[in-house]
Short mmCIF file of C-alpha atoms and ligand atoms in Angstrom, two decimals:
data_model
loop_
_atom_site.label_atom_id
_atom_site.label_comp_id
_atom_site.label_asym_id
_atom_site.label_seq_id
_atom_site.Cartn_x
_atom_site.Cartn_y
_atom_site.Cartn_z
CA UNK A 5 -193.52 236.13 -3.15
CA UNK A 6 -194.19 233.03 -1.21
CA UNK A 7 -191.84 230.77 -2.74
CA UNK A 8 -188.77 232.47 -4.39
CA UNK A 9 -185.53 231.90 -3.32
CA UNK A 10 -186.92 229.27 -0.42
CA UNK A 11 -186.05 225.26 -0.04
CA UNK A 12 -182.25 225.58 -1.10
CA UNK A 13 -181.24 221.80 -0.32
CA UNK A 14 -179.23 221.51 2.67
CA UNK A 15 -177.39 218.02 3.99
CA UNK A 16 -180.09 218.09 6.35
CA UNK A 17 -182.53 218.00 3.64
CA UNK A 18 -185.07 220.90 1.98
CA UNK A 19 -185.80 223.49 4.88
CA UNK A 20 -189.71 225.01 4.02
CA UNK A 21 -188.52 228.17 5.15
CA UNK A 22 -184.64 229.07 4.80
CA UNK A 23 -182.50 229.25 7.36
CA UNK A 24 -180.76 232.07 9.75
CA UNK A 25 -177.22 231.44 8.89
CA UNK A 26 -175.98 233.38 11.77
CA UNK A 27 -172.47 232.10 11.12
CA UNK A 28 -169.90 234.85 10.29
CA UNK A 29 -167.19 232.29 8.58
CA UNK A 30 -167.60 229.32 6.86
CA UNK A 31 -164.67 226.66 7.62
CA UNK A 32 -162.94 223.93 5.15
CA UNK A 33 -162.62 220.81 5.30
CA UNK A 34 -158.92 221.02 3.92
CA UNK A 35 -156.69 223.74 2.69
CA UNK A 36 -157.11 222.34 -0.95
CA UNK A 37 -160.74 222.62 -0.32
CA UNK A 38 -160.40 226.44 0.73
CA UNK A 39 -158.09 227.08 -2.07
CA UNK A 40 -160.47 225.98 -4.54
CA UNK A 41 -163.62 227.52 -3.31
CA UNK A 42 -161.31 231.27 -2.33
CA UNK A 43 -160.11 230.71 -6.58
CA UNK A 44 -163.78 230.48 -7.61
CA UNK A 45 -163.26 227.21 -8.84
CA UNK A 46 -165.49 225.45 -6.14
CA UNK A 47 -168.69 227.97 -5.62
CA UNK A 48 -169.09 227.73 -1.94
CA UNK A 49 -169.31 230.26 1.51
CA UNK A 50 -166.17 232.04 2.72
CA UNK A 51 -167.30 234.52 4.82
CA UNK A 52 -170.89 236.58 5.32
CA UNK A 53 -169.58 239.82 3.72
CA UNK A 54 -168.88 238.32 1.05
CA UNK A 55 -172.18 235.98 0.95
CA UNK A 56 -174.69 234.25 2.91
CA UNK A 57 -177.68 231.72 2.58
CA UNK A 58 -179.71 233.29 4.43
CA UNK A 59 -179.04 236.73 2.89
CA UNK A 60 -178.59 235.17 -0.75
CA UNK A 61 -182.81 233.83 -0.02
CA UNK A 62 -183.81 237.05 0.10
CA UNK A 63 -181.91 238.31 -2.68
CA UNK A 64 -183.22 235.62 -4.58
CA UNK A 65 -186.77 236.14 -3.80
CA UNK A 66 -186.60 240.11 -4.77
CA UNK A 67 -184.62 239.22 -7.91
CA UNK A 68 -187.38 237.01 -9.64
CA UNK A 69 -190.06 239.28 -8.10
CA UNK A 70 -188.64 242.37 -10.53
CA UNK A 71 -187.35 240.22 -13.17
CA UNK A 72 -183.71 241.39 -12.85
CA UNK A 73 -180.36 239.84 -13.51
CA UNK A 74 -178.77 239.93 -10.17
CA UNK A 75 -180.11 241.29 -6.70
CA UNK A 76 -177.60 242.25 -3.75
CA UNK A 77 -178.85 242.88 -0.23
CA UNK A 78 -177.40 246.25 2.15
CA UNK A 79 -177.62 247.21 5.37
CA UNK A 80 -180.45 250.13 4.65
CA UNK A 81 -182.58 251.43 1.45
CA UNK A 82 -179.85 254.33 1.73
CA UNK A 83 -176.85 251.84 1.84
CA UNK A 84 -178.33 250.09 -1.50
CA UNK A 85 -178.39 253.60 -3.40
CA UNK A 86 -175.00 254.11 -2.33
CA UNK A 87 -174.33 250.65 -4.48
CA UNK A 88 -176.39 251.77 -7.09
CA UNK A 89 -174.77 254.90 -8.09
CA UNK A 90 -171.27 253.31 -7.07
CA UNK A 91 -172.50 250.67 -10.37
CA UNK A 92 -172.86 253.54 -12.36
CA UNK A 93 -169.42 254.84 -13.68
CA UNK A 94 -169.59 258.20 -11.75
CA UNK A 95 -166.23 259.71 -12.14
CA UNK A 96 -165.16 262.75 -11.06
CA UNK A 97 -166.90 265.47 -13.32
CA UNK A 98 -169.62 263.41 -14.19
CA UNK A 99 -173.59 264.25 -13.95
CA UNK A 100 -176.17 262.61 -12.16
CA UNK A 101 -179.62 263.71 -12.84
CA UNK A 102 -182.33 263.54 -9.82
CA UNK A 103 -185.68 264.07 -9.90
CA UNK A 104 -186.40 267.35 -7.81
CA UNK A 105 -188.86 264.85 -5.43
CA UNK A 106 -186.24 262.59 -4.44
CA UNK A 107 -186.25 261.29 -1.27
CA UNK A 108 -184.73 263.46 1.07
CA UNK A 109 -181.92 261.64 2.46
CA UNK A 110 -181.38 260.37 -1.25
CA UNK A 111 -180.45 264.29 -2.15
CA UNK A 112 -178.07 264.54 1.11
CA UNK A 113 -176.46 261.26 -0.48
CA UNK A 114 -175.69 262.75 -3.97
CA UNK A 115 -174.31 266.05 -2.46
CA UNK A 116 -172.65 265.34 0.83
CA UNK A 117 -171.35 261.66 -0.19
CA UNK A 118 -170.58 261.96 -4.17
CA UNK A 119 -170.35 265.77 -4.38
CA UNK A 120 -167.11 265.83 -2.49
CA UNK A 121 -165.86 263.70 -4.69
CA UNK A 122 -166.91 265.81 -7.87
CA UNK A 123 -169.82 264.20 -9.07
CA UNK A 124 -172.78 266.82 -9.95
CA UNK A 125 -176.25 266.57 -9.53
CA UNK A 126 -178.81 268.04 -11.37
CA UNK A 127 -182.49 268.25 -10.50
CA UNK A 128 -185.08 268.13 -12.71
CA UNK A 129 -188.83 267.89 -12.51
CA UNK A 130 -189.24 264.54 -14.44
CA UNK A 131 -192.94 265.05 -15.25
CA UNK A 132 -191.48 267.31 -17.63
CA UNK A 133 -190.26 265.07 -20.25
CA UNK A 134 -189.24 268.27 -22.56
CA UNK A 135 -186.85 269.32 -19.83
CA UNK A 136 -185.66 266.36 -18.86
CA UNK A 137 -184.59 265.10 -22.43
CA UNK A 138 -183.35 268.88 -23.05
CA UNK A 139 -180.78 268.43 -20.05
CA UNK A 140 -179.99 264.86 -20.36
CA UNK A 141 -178.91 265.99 -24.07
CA UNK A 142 -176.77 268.88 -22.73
CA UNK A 143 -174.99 267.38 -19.64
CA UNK A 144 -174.83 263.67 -20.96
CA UNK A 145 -174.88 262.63 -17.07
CA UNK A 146 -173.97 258.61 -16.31
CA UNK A 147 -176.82 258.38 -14.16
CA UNK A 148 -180.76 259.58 -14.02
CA UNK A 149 -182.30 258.90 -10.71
CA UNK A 150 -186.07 258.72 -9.70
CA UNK A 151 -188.94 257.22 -7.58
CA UNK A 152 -191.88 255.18 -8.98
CA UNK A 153 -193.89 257.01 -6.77
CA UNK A 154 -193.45 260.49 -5.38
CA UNK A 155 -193.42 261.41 -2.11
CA UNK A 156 -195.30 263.30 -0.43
CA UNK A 157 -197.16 263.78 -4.09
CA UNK A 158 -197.74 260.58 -5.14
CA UNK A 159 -197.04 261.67 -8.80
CA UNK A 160 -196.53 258.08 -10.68
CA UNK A 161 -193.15 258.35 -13.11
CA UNK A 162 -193.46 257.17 -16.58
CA UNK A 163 -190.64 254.84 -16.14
CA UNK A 164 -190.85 253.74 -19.87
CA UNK A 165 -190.32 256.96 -21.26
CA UNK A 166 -187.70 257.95 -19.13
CA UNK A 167 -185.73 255.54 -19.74
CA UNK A 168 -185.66 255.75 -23.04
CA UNK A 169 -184.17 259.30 -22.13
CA UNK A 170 -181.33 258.08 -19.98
CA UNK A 171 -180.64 255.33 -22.76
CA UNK A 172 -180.14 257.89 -25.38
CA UNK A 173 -176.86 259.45 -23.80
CA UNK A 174 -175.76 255.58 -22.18
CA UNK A 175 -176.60 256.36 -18.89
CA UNK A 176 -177.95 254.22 -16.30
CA UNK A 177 -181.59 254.36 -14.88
CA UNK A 178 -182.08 253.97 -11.37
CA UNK A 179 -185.45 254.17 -9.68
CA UNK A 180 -186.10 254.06 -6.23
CA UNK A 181 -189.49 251.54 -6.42
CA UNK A 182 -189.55 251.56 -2.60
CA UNK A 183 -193.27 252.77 -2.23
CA UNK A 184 -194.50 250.94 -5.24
CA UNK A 185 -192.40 247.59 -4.69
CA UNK A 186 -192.47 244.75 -7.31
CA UNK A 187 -196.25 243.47 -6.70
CA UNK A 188 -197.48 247.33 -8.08
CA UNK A 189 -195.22 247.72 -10.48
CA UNK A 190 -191.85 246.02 -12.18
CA UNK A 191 -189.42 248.90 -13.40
CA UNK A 192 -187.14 246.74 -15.02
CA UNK A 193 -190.08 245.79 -17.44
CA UNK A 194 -190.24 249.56 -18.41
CA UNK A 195 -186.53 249.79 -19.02
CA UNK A 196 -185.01 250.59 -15.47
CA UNK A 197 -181.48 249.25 -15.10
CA UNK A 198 -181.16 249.16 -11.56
CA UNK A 199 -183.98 249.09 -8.90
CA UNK A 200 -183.51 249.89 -5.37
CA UNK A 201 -186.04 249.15 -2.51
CA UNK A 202 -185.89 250.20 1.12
CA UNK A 203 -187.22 246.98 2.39
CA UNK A 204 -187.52 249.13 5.99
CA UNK A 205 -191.18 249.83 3.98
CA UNK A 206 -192.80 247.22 2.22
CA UNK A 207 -191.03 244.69 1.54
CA UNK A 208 -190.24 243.39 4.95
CA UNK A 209 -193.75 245.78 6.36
CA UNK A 210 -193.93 244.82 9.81
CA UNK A 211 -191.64 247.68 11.11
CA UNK A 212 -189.35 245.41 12.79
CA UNK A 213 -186.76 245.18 10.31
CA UNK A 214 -184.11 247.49 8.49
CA UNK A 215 -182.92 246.89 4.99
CA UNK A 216 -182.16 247.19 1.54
CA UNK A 217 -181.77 245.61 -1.78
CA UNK A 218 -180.71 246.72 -5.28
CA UNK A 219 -182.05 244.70 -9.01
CA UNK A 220 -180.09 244.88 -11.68
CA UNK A 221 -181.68 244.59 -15.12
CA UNK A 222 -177.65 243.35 -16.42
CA UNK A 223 -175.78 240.82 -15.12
CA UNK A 224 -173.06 243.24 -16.08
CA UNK A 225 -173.55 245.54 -13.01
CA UNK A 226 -172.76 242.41 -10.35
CA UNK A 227 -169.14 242.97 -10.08
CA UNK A 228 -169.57 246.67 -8.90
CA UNK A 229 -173.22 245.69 -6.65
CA UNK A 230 -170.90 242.79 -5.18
CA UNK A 231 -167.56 245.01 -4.29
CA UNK A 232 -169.92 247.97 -2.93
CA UNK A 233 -171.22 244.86 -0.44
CA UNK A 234 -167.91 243.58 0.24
CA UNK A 235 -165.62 246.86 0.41
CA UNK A 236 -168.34 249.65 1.64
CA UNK A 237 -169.06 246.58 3.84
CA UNK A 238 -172.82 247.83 4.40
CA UNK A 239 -174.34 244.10 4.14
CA UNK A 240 -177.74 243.32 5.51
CA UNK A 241 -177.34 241.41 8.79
CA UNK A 242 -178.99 237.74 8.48
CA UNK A 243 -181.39 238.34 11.13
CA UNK A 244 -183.25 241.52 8.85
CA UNK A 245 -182.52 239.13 6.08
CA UNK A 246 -184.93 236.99 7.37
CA UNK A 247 -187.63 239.03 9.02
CA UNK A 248 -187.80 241.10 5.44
CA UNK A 249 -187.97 237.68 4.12
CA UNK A 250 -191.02 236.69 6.28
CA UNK A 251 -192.41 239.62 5.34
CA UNK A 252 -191.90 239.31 1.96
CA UNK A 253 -194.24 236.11 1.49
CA UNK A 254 -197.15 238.26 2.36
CA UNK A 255 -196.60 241.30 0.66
CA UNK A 256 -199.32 240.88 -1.97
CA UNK A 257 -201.70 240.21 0.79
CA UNK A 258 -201.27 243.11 2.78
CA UNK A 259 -200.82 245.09 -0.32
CA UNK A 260 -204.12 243.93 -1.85
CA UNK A 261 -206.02 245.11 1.77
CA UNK A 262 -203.63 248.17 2.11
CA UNK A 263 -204.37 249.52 -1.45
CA UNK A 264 -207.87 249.06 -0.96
CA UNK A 265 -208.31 250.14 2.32
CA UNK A 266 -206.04 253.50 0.69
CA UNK A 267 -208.68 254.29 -2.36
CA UNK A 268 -211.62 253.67 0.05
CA UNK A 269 -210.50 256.51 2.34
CA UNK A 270 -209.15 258.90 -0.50
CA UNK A 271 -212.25 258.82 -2.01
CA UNK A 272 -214.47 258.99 1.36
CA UNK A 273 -211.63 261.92 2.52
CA UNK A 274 -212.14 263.86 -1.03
CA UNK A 275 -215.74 264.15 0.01
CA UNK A 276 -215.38 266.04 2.77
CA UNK A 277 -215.98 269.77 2.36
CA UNK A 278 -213.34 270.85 5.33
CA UNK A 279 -210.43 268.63 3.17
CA UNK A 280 -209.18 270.74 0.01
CA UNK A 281 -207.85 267.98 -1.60
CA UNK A 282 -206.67 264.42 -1.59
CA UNK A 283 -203.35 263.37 -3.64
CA UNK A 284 -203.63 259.84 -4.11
CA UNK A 285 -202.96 258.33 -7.72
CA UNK A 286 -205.94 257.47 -9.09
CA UNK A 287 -207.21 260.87 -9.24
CA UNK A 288 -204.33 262.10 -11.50
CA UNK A 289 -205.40 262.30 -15.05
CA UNK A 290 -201.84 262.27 -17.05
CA UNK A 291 -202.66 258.19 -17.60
CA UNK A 292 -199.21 257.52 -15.96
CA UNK A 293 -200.51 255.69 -12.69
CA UNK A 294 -202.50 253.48 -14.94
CA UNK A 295 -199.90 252.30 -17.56
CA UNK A 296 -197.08 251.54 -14.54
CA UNK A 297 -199.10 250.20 -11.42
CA UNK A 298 -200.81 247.50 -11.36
CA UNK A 299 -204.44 247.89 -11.85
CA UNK A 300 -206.70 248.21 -10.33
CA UNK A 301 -204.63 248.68 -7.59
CA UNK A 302 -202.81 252.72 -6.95
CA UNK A 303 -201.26 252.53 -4.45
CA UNK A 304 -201.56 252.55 -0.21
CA UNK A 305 -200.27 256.15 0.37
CA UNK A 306 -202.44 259.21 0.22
CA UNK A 307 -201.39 262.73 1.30
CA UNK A 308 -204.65 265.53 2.37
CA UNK A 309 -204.83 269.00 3.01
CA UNK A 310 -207.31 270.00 4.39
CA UNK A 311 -208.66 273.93 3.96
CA UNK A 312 -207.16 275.61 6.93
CA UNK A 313 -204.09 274.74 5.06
CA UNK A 314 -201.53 275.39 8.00
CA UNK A 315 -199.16 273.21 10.46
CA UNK A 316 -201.36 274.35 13.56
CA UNK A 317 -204.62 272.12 11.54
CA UNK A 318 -201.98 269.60 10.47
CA UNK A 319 -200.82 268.85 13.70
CA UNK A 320 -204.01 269.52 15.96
CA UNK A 321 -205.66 266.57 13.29
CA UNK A 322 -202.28 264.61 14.01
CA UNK A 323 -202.47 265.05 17.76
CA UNK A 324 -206.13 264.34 17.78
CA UNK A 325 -205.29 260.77 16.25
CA UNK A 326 -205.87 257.32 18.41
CA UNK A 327 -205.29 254.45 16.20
CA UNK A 328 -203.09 255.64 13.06
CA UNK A 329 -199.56 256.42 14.31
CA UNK A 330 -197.34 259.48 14.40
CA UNK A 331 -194.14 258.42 12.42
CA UNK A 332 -192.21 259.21 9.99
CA UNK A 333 -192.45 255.78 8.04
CA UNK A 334 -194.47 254.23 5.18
CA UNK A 335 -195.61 250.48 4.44
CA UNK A 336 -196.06 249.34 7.60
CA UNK A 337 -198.82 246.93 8.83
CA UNK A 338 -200.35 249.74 10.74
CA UNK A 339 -201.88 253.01 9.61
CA UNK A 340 -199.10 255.72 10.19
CA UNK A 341 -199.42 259.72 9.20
CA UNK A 342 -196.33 261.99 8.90
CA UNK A 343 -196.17 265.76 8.43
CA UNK A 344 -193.79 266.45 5.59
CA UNK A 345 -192.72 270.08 6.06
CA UNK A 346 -191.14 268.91 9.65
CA UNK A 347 -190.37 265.46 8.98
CA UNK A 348 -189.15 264.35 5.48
CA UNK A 349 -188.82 267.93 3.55
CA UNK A 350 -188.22 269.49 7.26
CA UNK A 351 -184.36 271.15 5.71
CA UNK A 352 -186.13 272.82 3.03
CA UNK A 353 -186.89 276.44 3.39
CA UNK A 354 -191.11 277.10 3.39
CA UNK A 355 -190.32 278.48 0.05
CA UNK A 356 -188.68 276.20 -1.53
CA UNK A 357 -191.39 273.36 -0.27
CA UNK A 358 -194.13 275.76 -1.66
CA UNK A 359 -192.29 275.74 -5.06
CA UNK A 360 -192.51 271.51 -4.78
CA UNK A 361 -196.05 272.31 -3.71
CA UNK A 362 -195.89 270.88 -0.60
CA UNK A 363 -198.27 272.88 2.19
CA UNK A 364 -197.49 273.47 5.63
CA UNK A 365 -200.70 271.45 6.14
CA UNK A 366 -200.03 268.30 3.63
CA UNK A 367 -200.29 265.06 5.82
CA UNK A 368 -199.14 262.10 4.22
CA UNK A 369 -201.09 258.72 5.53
CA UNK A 370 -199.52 255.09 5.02
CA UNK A 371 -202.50 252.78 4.79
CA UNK A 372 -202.15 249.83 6.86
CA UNK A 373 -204.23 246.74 6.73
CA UNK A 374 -206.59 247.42 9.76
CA UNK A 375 -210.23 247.48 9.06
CA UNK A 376 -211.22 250.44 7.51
CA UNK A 377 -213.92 251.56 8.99
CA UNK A 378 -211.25 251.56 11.98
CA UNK A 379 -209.24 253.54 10.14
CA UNK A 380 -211.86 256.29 8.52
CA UNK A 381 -213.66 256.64 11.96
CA UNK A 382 -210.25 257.71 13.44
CA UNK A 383 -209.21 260.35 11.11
CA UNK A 384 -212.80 261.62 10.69
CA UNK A 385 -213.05 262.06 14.76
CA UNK A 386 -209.23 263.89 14.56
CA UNK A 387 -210.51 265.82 11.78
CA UNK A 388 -213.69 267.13 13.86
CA UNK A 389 -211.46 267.35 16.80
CA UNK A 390 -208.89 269.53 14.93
CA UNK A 391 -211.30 271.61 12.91
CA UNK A 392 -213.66 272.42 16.52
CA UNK A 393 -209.91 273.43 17.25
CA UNK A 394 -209.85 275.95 15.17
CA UNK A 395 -213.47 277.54 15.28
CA UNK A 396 -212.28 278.21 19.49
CA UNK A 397 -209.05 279.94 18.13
C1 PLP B 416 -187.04 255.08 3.49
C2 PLP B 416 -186.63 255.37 2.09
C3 PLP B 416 -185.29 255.29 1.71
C4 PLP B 416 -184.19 254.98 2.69
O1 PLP B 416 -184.33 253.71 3.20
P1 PLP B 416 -183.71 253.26 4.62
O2 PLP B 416 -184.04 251.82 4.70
O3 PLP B 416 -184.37 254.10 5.66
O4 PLP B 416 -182.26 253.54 4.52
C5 PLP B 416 -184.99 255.55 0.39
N1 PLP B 416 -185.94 255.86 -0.51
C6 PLP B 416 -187.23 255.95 -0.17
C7 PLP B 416 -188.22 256.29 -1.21
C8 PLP B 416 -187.63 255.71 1.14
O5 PLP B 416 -188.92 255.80 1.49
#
């Protein structure tokens, strides 16, 4: 994390920290020059769509980090999905299968972006191996698609044995790693063939920065991650390039204090008698969280509910917050909270959110790296605040 992809030589000599290239063109010194590098002959810059140093840093960095093939940079974690399922053969007809706790923009991409163009999606649970392997047998889609870690759940996939699943029909496995990110866990080890991060979260984690960046497990997907960068166009700009790749060097630092900082107040929360319960990974007991994130680490995300499970509590706790932050974000330096039933899962009917199992009064908390006693003493003071709240009502 601190050193990948850094101290490419330049003529000026070995820069500690690369670069912003904020050139758009790169010129020749002569047109037999330019005609060897545009014929591939001479690897060098043509233009930043097509490749940049500065860019190329960060995709080096991510690539080593999850021990993939090839990385390629895009304007957004949405814009790198879009690559990802353009690198896997959908034709017209074809199946994709999604888990049913997909990010929701993710979903939005698969039916208002590919649908039109006759690609299906199916969702499945994928905790439900049976299922899943029953309807990857019977639609033999091109492409499975899941999260390392749920959201607003938290439920940890077993990457391992879902891929093995997608690999028995030929189709590609991509998972979303955005809230687990290489330092908790490394997909492609597992059997993922392409992994996409929103480095908006994590990766670049200071929330000044938008981003995102696809692995590839085979250097056979490159062509098609390279032509979605250079004919959808949707490159990461050099300046995000570098502030994710700033970020990036201290990911397993804030990590380390976020994660721990997380289990300290899931476990302080679960004691509470006016909280009904705490999602947070450790306290599943399929085994999962242990065999794909690195231990003894789970995680920096938690989601509570607490008793007087409705939006009123939720959002009289929210209100009642001074230091965490009201946003609809994750992996940020600072402590945020989100409401999921109006923010992330906010176009799904109550019903159909009950059926996911997520409450009207499920916050989800981001974990940031402030002290934690900082941290507890706020919610615990919103929680008082909220539940006196309701006692007056
Ligand atoms: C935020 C997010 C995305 C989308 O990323 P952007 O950078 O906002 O485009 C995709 N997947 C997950 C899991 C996310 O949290």
């Amino acid at each position: 994390m601190v050193h990948a992809g850094e101290r490419k030589p330049l003529p000026t000599g070995l820069p500690n920290a690369t670069p912003i290239f904020a050139n758009s063109t790169f010129g020749y010194e002569s047109m037999e020059q330019a005609d060897l590098v545009f014929s591939g002959d001479l690897k060098d810059y043509i233009y930043t769509r097509y490749g940049n140093p500065t860019v190329e840093a960060f995709q080096e960095a991510i690539r080593v980090l999850e021990g993939g093939a090839v990385a390629r940079a895009y304007a957004s974690g949405m814009a790198a999905l879009h690559a990802a399922l353009l690198a896997s053969d959908l034709t017209s007809g074809s199946y994709v299968i999604a888990s049913r706790d997909l990010y929701g923009a993710s979903f939005d991409l698969l039916y208002n972006i590919f649908g039109p163009f006759g690609v299906k999606t199916q969702l499945v649970d994928f905790a439900d191996l049976d299922v899943l392997r029953q309807k990857t047998a019977e639609l033999n889609p091109r492409a499975l698609l899941a999260e390392t870690i749920s959201n607003p759940l938290l439920k940890v996939l077993d990457i391992e044995a879902v891929a093995e699943i997608a690999h028995s029909v030929g189709a590609k496995f991509i998972v979303d790693s955005t809230f687990a990110t290489p330092y908790l866990s490394r997909p492609i080890e597992f059997g993922a063939d392409l992994v996409v991060h929103s480095a908006t979260k994590y990766l670049g984690g200071n929330a000044d920065a938008t981003g995102g960046v696809v692995v590839a497990r085979d250097i056979a997907d490159e062509p098609a991650l390279t032509t979605a960068m250079k004919l959808a166009g949707g490159i990461l700009s050099v300046w995000e390039a570098h502030s994710i790749s700033r970020g990036l060097k201290t990911l397993a630092l804030r990590l380390d204090k976020q994660c721990a900082n997380a289990e300290f107040l899931a476990d302080a929360l679960r004691a509470r008698d006016d909280i009904e319960r705490v999602y947070y990974p450790k306290f599943s007991t399929d085994g999962v969280a242990a065999k794909v994130l690195r231990q003894p680490l789970n995680g920096a995300l938690l989601s509570i509910v607490s008793k007087d499970n409705t939006r009123e509590a939720a959002w009289s706790f929210m209100n009642a917050l001074k230091l965490c932050v009201r946003a609809t974000t994750l992996g940020d330096v600072f402590t945020t909270v989100s409401h999921s039933a109006t923010s992330s899962h906010r176009e799904l009917t109550e019903k159909r959110r009950e059926a996911l199992g997520i409450s009207e009064g499920l916050v989800r908390i981001s974990v940031g790296i402030e002290n934690v006693a900082d941290i507890l003493a706020d919610i615990e003071q919103a929680l008082d605040k909220a539940k006196g709240k309701s006692k007056n009502a």
